[in-house]
């Protein structure tokens, strides 16, 4: 494919907040390029600065320094009126949905259309179309308080689509939802990306969300951009400490009492999911392994994901196991200090 | 119990009280609503932060609210006279009532609007809404239940003020209570006015609560 058009370009932005006795640097010299049609994940621990970053993309937060370009237009140089115009093309959805509680579902979707002065009848027609897309036609006359979390987010998505945006920013959009609902919302976002070609930026602290739908990911750590790349690259070969911490989420506490220090991380990429690789390895080597972490899934009959295994203390057996796994075309990485 | 004359006086007094209360509440909102909105917009984390304007309104509101109503009423007699031509009677009383109630209403409006979820305001901003749109379609629309409930409080308070103005010939039920009950020791007439005032407050409260509930869609 030819080089894709750059949709969002973040150039050396920093953002600091002044409080009474300290200056908090929420973002430090962040650079980012997001191409048209991508689903781009921004992940980080809470307080890492990811919410500030996404708010800099539509200037809800004004960076202390640096520039933000949307389709080549520098937002920092726009007048307030021009900025409002640009914002109509950058939709946003939120963790807490942020619907107008005193308006019906249909009128919520009409809201952005009212702002740009569309006629009421026309706006309602359009809103009805959008409700069809998010699969909530029967709730048109309901009020947000009568909806479940997932339904509220669907309304928020319909509202976001009302202005035919080029970009959709999602700020922890699934963090208040249960896993099943999260899945269905992510599927909806995927569909929107595919059918309307909308560039999507997803802010999350959940690894699974990024794995599920993003093509690219940026890892933010204490206001610094730690790592960027395709989801596959970053997840299978995390380079920085922050990235590793996220990929091996929650490691140190839970496994620290185990004795063996021989841990390996294996990455599944091309093995048929029908093949019981680990089971066969145990049978072949006649020794048990401890699965410390496993996150694999079946995508079209191919196993994807990773596992962390604790191998037996016996070096010969352990090496045989590693050789066995490598033979099966799995990537094996010995983790030196995975267990302290 | 009462002669026809007294009854018709009480009925008239009730109407006069209603006239003063409703008219001054109306004018007080014309002043207080924009003031309340301005307070919310210009505060430090508002949509249009402006310390200077905020401070001025804040201080003026506090000063007027600190002056006891009776004193204010006497204090601004020259102004009242200049405006309506006389200093006593129901129409003249509307002037001090409005001035006393406006800052109170500004505070009530401010607190109602501050209840609106910051996230919803942010969402509107992200859609490119102007400040005007946010005030009109988000702040006032979302806070409408609280605004109505507070308007009921304002009405009852202004009703109380209007009765107080009776001491200086303001007219209405308060005036009757002072003249008959206090100066002429006709306690039964005073009781009658008190009961009428209680009824008025009850009716206002009932209607206010009813309307507020009816237009509130925030709960199932």
PDB file of N, CA, C and O in Angstrom, chain B residues 6-21 90 159-160 162-167 170-181 189-201:
ATOM      1  N   UNK B   6     -64.337  43.143  55.915  1.00  0.00           N
ATOM      2  CA  UNK B   6     -63.025  42.580  56.276  1.00  0.00           C
ATOM      3  C   UNK B   6     -62.631  41.481  55.297  1.00  0.00           C
ATOM      4  O   UNK B   6     -61.484  41.408  54.829  1.00  0.00           O
ATOM      5  N   UNK B   7     -63.614  40.634  54.953  1.00  0.00           N
ATOM      6  CA  UNK B   7     -63.320  39.535  54.035  1.00  0.00           C
ATOM      7  C   UNK B   7     -62.844  40.078  52.690  1.00  0.00           C
ATOM      8  O   UNK B   7     -61.832  39.627  52.133  1.00  0.00           O
ATOM      9  N   UNK B   8     -63.557  41.071  52.183  1.00  0.00           N
ATOM     10  CA  UNK B   8     -63.143  41.601  50.878  1.00  0.00           C
ATOM     11  C   UNK B   8     -61.770  42.267  50.995  1.00  0.00           C
ATOM     12  O   UNK B   8     -60.966  42.231  50.057  1.00  0.00           O
ATOM     13  N   UNK B   9     -61.465  42.826  52.175  1.00  0.00           N
ATOM     14  CA  UNK B   9     -60.140  43.417  52.371  1.00  0.00           C
ATOM     15  C   UNK B   9     -59.057  42.327  52.342  1.00  0.00           C
ATOM     16  O   UNK B   9     -57.999  42.492  51.731  1.00  0.00           O
ATOM     17  N   UNK B  10     -59.368  41.193  52.997  1.00  0.00           N
ATOM     18  CA  UNK B  10     -58.405  40.094  53.010  1.00  0.00           C
ATOM     19  C   UNK B  10     -58.182  39.528  51.612  1.00  0.00           C
ATOM     20  O   UNK B  10     -57.052  39.211  51.211  1.00  0.00           O
ATOM     21  N   UNK B  11     -59.287  39.401  50.866  1.00  0.00           N
ATOM     22  CA  UNK B  11     -59.170  38.882  49.498  1.00  0.00           C
ATOM     23  C   UNK B  11     -58.306  39.827  48.665  1.00  0.00           C
ATOM     24  O   UNK B  11     -57.379  39.404  47.958  1.00  0.00           O
ATOM     25  N   UNK B  12     -58.585  41.102  48.804  1.00  0.00           N
ATOM     26  CA  UNK B  12     -57.808  42.076  48.039  1.00  0.00           C
ATOM     27  C   UNK B  12     -56.336  42.024  48.452  1.00  0.00           C
ATOM     28  O   UNK B  12     -55.436  42.067  47.615  1.00  0.00           O
ATOM     29  N   UNK B  13     -56.149  41.921  49.788  1.00  0.00           N
ATOM     30  CA  UNK B  13     -54.784  41.835  50.302  1.00  0.00           C
ATOM     31  C   UNK B  13     -54.022  40.652  49.717  1.00  0.00           C
ATOM     32  O   UNK B  13     -52.851  40.758  49.367  1.00  0.00           O
ATOM     33  N   UNK B  14     -54.732  39.539  49.595  1.00  0.00           N
ATOM     34  CA  UNK B  14     -54.106  38.351  49.007  1.00  0.00           C
ATOM     35  C   UNK B  14     -53.669  38.631  47.573  1.00  0.00           C
ATOM     36  O   UNK B  14     -52.553  38.297  47.162  1.00  0.00           O
ATOM     37  N   UNK B  15     -54.564  39.250  46.804  1.00  0.00           N
ATOM     38  CA  UNK B  15     -54.216  39.546  45.411  1.00  0.00           C
ATOM     39  C   UNK B  15     -53.046  40.513  45.328  1.00  0.00           C
ATOM     40  O   UNK B  15     -52.152  40.346  44.503  1.00  0.00           O
ATOM     41  N   UNK B  16     -53.078  41.499  46.209  1.00  0.00           N
ATOM     42  CA  UNK B  16     -51.989  42.483  46.184  1.00  0.00           C
ATOM     43  C   UNK B  16     -50.654  41.800  46.518  1.00  0.00           C
ATOM     44  O   UNK B  16     -49.629  42.034  45.861  1.00  0.00           O
ATOM     45  N   UNK B  17     -50.685  40.929  47.525  1.00  0.00           N
ATOM     46  CA  UNK B  17     -49.477  40.194  47.890  1.00  0.00           C
ATOM     47  C   UNK B  17     -48.969  39.362  46.710  1.00  0.00           C
ATOM     48  O   UNK B  17     -47.776  39.355  46.390  1.00  0.00           O
ATOM     49  N   UNK B  18     -49.887  38.664  46.050  1.00  0.00           N
ATOM     50  CA  UNK B  18     -49.509  37.854  44.891  1.00  0.00           C
ATOM     51  C   UNK B  18     -48.912  38.738  43.796  1.00  0.00           C
ATOM     52  O   UNK B  18     -47.900  38.388  43.180  1.00  0.00           O
ATOM     53  N   UNK B  19     -49.564  39.882  43.579  1.00  0.00           N
ATOM     54  CA  UNK B  19     -49.094  40.805  42.540  1.00  0.00           C
ATOM     55  C   UNK B  19     -47.663  41.251  42.834  1.00  0.00           C
ATOM     56  O   UNK B  19     -46.784  41.190  41.975  1.00  0.00           O
ATOM     57  N   UNK B  20     -47.416  41.637  44.101  1.00  0.00           N
ATOM     58  CA  UNK B  20     -46.073  42.102  44.469  1.00  0.00           C
ATOM     59  C   UNK B  20     -45.051  40.972  44.331  1.00  0.00           C
ATOM     60  O   UNK B  20     -43.967  41.154  43.776  1.00  0.00           O
ATOM     61  N   UNK B  21     -45.426  39.819  44.850  1.00  0.00           N
ATOM     62  CA  UNK B  21     -44.488  38.691  44.865  1.00  0.00           C
ATOM     63  C   UNK B  21     -44.116  38.258  43.442  1.00  0.00           C
ATOM     64  O   UNK B  21     -42.942  38.151  43.098  1.00  0.00           O
ATOM     65  N   UNK B  90     -48.127  48.998  46.888  1.00  0.00           N
ATOM     66  CA  UNK B  90     -47.622  47.762  46.284  1.00  0.00           C
ATOM     67  C   UNK B  90     -46.627  47.995  45.158  1.00  0.00           C
ATOM     68  O   UNK B  90     -45.540  47.398  45.161  1.00  0.00           O
ATOM     69  N   UNK B 159     -42.157  36.420  49.016  1.00  0.00           N
ATOM     70  CA  UNK B 159     -43.465  36.565  49.667  1.00  0.00           C
ATOM     71  C   UNK B 159     -43.268  37.046  51.113  1.00  0.00           C
ATOM     72  O   UNK B 159     -43.956  37.962  51.588  1.00  0.00           O
ATOM     73  N   UNK B 160     -42.319  36.467  51.792  1.00  0.00           N
ATOM     74  CA  UNK B 160     -42.010  36.859  53.163  1.00  0.00           C
ATOM     75  C   UNK B 160     -41.552  38.313  53.238  1.00  0.00           C
ATOM     76  O   UNK B 160     -42.002  39.082  54.080  1.00  0.00           O
ATOM     77  N   UNK B 162     -42.283  40.634  51.137  1.00  0.00           N
ATOM     78  CA  UNK B 162     -43.388  41.528  50.792  1.00  0.00           C
ATOM     79  C   UNK B 162     -44.265  41.762  52.021  1.00  0.00           C
ATOM     80  O   UNK B 162     -44.784  42.859  52.239  1.00  0.00           O
ATOM     81  N   UNK B 163     -44.405  40.730  52.844  1.00  0.00           N
ATOM     82  CA  UNK B 163     -45.183  40.889  54.070  1.00  0.00           C
ATOM     83  C   UNK B 163     -44.477  41.857  55.015  1.00  0.00           C
ATOM     84  O   UNK B 163     -45.103  42.696  55.658  1.00  0.00           O
ATOM     85  N   UNK B 164     -43.154  41.766  55.052  1.00  0.00           N
ATOM     86  CA  UNK B 164     -42.367  42.644  55.904  1.00  0.00           C
ATOM     87  C   UNK B 164     -42.545  44.101  55.511  1.00  0.00           C
ATOM     88  O   UNK B 164     -42.552  45.001  56.361  1.00  0.00           O
ATOM     89  N   UNK B 165     -42.686  44.315  54.190  1.00  0.00           N
ATOM     90  CA  UNK B 165     -42.810  45.697  53.717  1.00  0.00           C
ATOM     91  C   UNK B 165     -44.083  46.350  54.242  1.00  0.00           C
ATOM     92  O   UNK B 165     -44.257  47.566  54.148  1.00  0.00           O
ATOM     93  N   UNK B 166     -44.963  45.535  54.814  1.00  0.00           N
ATOM     94  CA  UNK B 166     -46.187  46.068  55.404  1.00  0.00           C
ATOM     95  C   UNK B 166     -45.899  47.086  56.504  1.00  0.00           C
ATOM     96  O   UNK B 166     -46.661  48.039  56.708  1.00  0.00           O
ATOM     97  N   UNK B 167     -44.787  46.951  57.199  1.00  0.00           N
ATOM     98  CA  UNK B 167     -44.452  47.877  58.283  1.00  0.00           C
ATOM     99  C   UNK B 167     -44.291  49.303  57.790  1.00  0.00           C
ATOM    100  O   UNK B 167     -44.456  50.242  58.550  1.00  0.00           O
ATOM    101  N   UNK B 170     -46.427  48.975  52.745  1.00  0.00           N
ATOM    102  CA  UNK B 170     -46.187  48.334  51.457  1.00  0.00           C
ATOM    103  C   UNK B 170     -47.450  47.801  50.809  1.00  0.00           C
ATOM    104  O   UNK B 170     -47.506  47.603  49.599  1.00  0.00           O
ATOM    105  N   UNK B 171     -48.475  47.555  51.574  1.00  0.00           N
ATOM    106  CA  UNK B 171     -49.708  46.983  51.013  1.00  0.00           C
ATOM    107  C   UNK B 171     -49.679  45.473  51.086  1.00  0.00           C
ATOM    108  O   UNK B 171     -48.662  44.858  51.411  1.00  0.00           O
ATOM    109  N   UNK B 172     -50.856  44.876  50.846  1.00  0.00           N
ATOM    110  CA  UNK B 172     -50.942  43.428  50.854  1.00  0.00           C
ATOM    111  C   UNK B 172     -51.204  42.867  52.245  1.00  0.00           C
ATOM    112  O   UNK B 172     -51.536  43.592  53.190  1.00  0.00           O
ATOM    113  N   UNK B 173     -51.065  41.555  52.387  1.00  0.00           N
ATOM    114  CA  UNK B 173     -51.423  40.866  53.634  1.00  0.00           C
ATOM    115  C   UNK B 173     -50.570  41.327  54.822  1.00  0.00           C
ATOM    116  O   UNK B 173     -51.054  41.456  55.937  1.00  0.00           O
ATOM    117  N   UNK B 174     -49.301  41.580  54.579  1.00  0.00           N
ATOM    118  CA  UNK B 174     -48.415  42.015  55.653  1.00  0.00           C
ATOM    119  C   UNK B 174     -48.881  43.348  56.216  1.00  0.00           C
ATOM    120  O   UNK B 174     -48.888  43.564  57.435  1.00  0.00           O
ATOM    121  N   UNK B 175     -49.268  44.215  55.316  1.00  0.00           N
ATOM    122  CA  UNK B 175     -49.764  45.525  55.686  1.00  0.00           C
ATOM    123  C   UNK B 175     -50.992  45.380  56.592  1.00  0.00           C
ATOM    124  O   UNK B 175     -51.105  46.035  57.638  1.00  0.00           O
ATOM    125  N   UNK B 176     -51.925  44.518  56.195  1.00  0.00           N
ATOM    126  CA  UNK B 176     -53.149  44.285  56.972  1.00  0.00           C
ATOM    127  C   UNK B 176     -52.795  43.753  58.357  1.00  0.00           C
ATOM    128  O   UNK B 176     -53.317  44.223  59.375  1.00  0.00           O
ATOM    129  N   UNK B 177     -51.863  42.785  58.390  1.00  0.00           N
ATOM    130  CA  UNK B 177     -51.476  42.180  59.666  1.00  0.00           C
ATOM    131  C   UNK B 177     -50.923  43.242  60.615  1.00  0.00           C
ATOM    132  O   UNK B 177     -51.247  43.262  61.801  1.00  0.00           O
ATOM    133  N   UNK B 178     -50.107  44.125  60.093  1.00  0.00           N
ATOM    134  CA  UNK B 178     -49.510  45.168  60.943  1.00  0.00           C
ATOM    135  C   UNK B 178     -50.584  46.144  61.440  1.00  0.00           C
ATOM    136  O   UNK B 178     -50.687  46.430  62.629  1.00  0.00           O
ATOM    137  N   UNK B 179     -51.381  46.620  60.489  1.00  0.00           N
ATOM    138  CA  UNK B 179     -52.353  47.661  60.854  1.00  0.00           C
ATOM    139  C   UNK B 179     -53.401  47.137  61.825  1.00  0.00           C
ATOM    140  O   UNK B 179     -53.700  47.765  62.824  1.00  0.00           O
ATOM    141  N   UNK B 180     -53.965  45.955  61.528  1.00  0.00           N
ATOM    142  CA  UNK B 180     -55.052  45.444  62.379  1.00  0.00           C
ATOM    143  C   UNK B 180     -54.507  44.666  63.571  1.00  0.00           C
ATOM    144  O   UNK B 180     -54.920  44.859  64.698  1.00  0.00           O
ATOM    145  N   UNK B 181     -53.581  43.801  63.307  1.00  0.00           N
ATOM    146  CA  UNK B 181     -53.106  42.928  64.378  1.00  0.00           C
ATOM    147  C   UNK B 181     -52.215  43.652  65.378  1.00  0.00           C
ATOM    148  O   UNK B 181     -52.370  43.497  66.576  1.00  0.00           O
ATOM    149  N   UNK B 189     -57.746  39.007  62.964  1.00  0.00           N
ATOM    150  CA  UNK B 189     -57.423  39.399  61.585  1.00  0.00           C
ATOM    151  C   UNK B 189     -55.968  39.064  61.281  1.00  0.00           C
ATOM    152  O   UNK B 189     -55.625  38.577  60.200  1.00  0.00           O
ATOM    153  N   UNK B 190     -55.119  39.259  62.281  1.00  0.00           N
ATOM    154  CA  UNK B 190     -53.704  38.920  62.071  1.00  0.00           C
ATOM    155  C   UNK B 190     -53.560  37.419  61.801  1.00  0.00           C
ATOM    156  O   UNK B 190     -52.848  37.011  60.882  1.00  0.00           O
ATOM    157  N   UNK B 191     -54.281  36.620  62.591  1.00  0.00           N
ATOM    158  CA  UNK B 191     -54.219  35.173  62.355  1.00  0.00           C
ATOM    159  C   UNK B 191     -54.692  34.816  60.957  1.00  0.00           C
ATOM    160  O   UNK B 191     -54.110  33.968  60.276  1.00  0.00           O
ATOM    161  N   UNK B 192     -55.776  35.484  60.540  1.00  0.00           N
ATOM    162  CA  UNK B 192     -56.306  35.206  59.203  1.00  0.00           C
ATOM    163  C   UNK B 192     -55.252  35.488  58.134  1.00  0.00           C
ATOM    164  O   UNK B 192     -55.046  34.693  57.207  1.00  0.00           O
ATOM    165  N   UNK B 193     -54.521  36.611  58.289  1.00  0.00           N
ATOM    166  CA  UNK B 193     -53.502  36.928  57.275  1.00  0.00           C
ATOM    167  C   UNK B 193     -52.372  35.902  57.312  1.00  0.00           C
ATOM    168  O   UNK B 193     -51.875  35.489  56.263  1.00  0.00           O
ATOM    169  N   UNK B 194     -52.028  35.483  58.542  1.00  0.00           N
ATOM    170  CA  UNK B 194     -50.956  34.485  58.645  1.00  0.00           C
ATOM    171  C   UNK B 194     -51.368  33.188  57.940  1.00  0.00           C
ATOM    172  O   UNK B 194     -50.597  32.595  57.170  1.00  0.00           O
ATOM    173  N   UNK B 195     -52.620  32.776  58.173  1.00  0.00           N
ATOM    174  CA  UNK B 195     -53.095  31.545  57.529  1.00  0.00           C
ATOM    175  C   UNK B 195     -53.092  31.702  56.008  1.00  0.00           C
ATOM    176  O   UNK B 195     -52.663  30.804  55.270  1.00  0.00           O
ATOM    177  N   UNK B 196     -53.505  32.864  55.541  1.00  0.00           N
ATOM    178  CA  UNK B 196     -53.497  33.096  54.095  1.00  0.00           C
ATOM    179  C   UNK B 196     -52.071  33.025  53.540  1.00  0.00           C
ATOM    180  O   UNK B 196     -51.824  32.439  52.476  1.00  0.00           O
ATOM    181  N   UNK B 197     -51.124  33.616  54.279  1.00  0.00           N
ATOM    182  CA  UNK B 197     -49.730  33.570  53.831  1.00  0.00           C
ATOM    183  C   UNK B 197     -49.221  32.123  53.784  1.00  0.00           C
ATOM    184  O   UNK B 197     -48.557  31.710  52.823  1.00  0.00           O
ATOM    185  N   UNK B 198     -49.571  31.357  54.822  1.00  0.00           N
ATOM    186  CA  UNK B 198     -49.155  29.945  54.849  1.00  0.00           C
ATOM    187  C   UNK B 198     -49.728  29.211  53.635  1.00  0.00           C
ATOM    188  O   UNK B 198     -49.016  28.481  52.930  1.00  0.00           O
ATOM    189  N   UNK B 199     -51.019  29.475  53.366  1.00  0.00           N
ATOM    190  CA  UNK B 199     -51.658  28.816  52.217  1.00  0.00           C
ATOM    191  C   UNK B 199     -50.938  29.175  50.917  1.00  0.00           C
ATOM    192  O   UNK B 199     -50.686  28.303  50.077  1.00  0.00           O
ATOM    193  N   UNK B 200     -50.613  30.452  50.774  1.00  0.00           N
ATOM    194  CA  UNK B 200     -49.935  30.886  49.539  1.00  0.00           C
ATOM    195  C   UNK B 200     -48.613  30.140  49.363  1.00  0.00           C
ATOM    196  O   UNK B 200     -48.304  29.631  48.281  1.00  0.00           O
ATOM    197  N   UNK B 201     -47.833  30.061  50.454  1.00  0.00           N
ATOM    198  CA  UNK B 201     -46.548  29.370  50.367  1.00  0.00           C
ATOM    199  C   UNK B 201     -46.762  27.901  50.024  1.00  0.00           C
ATOM    200  O   UNK B 201     -46.070  27.331  49.161  1.00  0.00           O
TER     201      UNK B 201
END
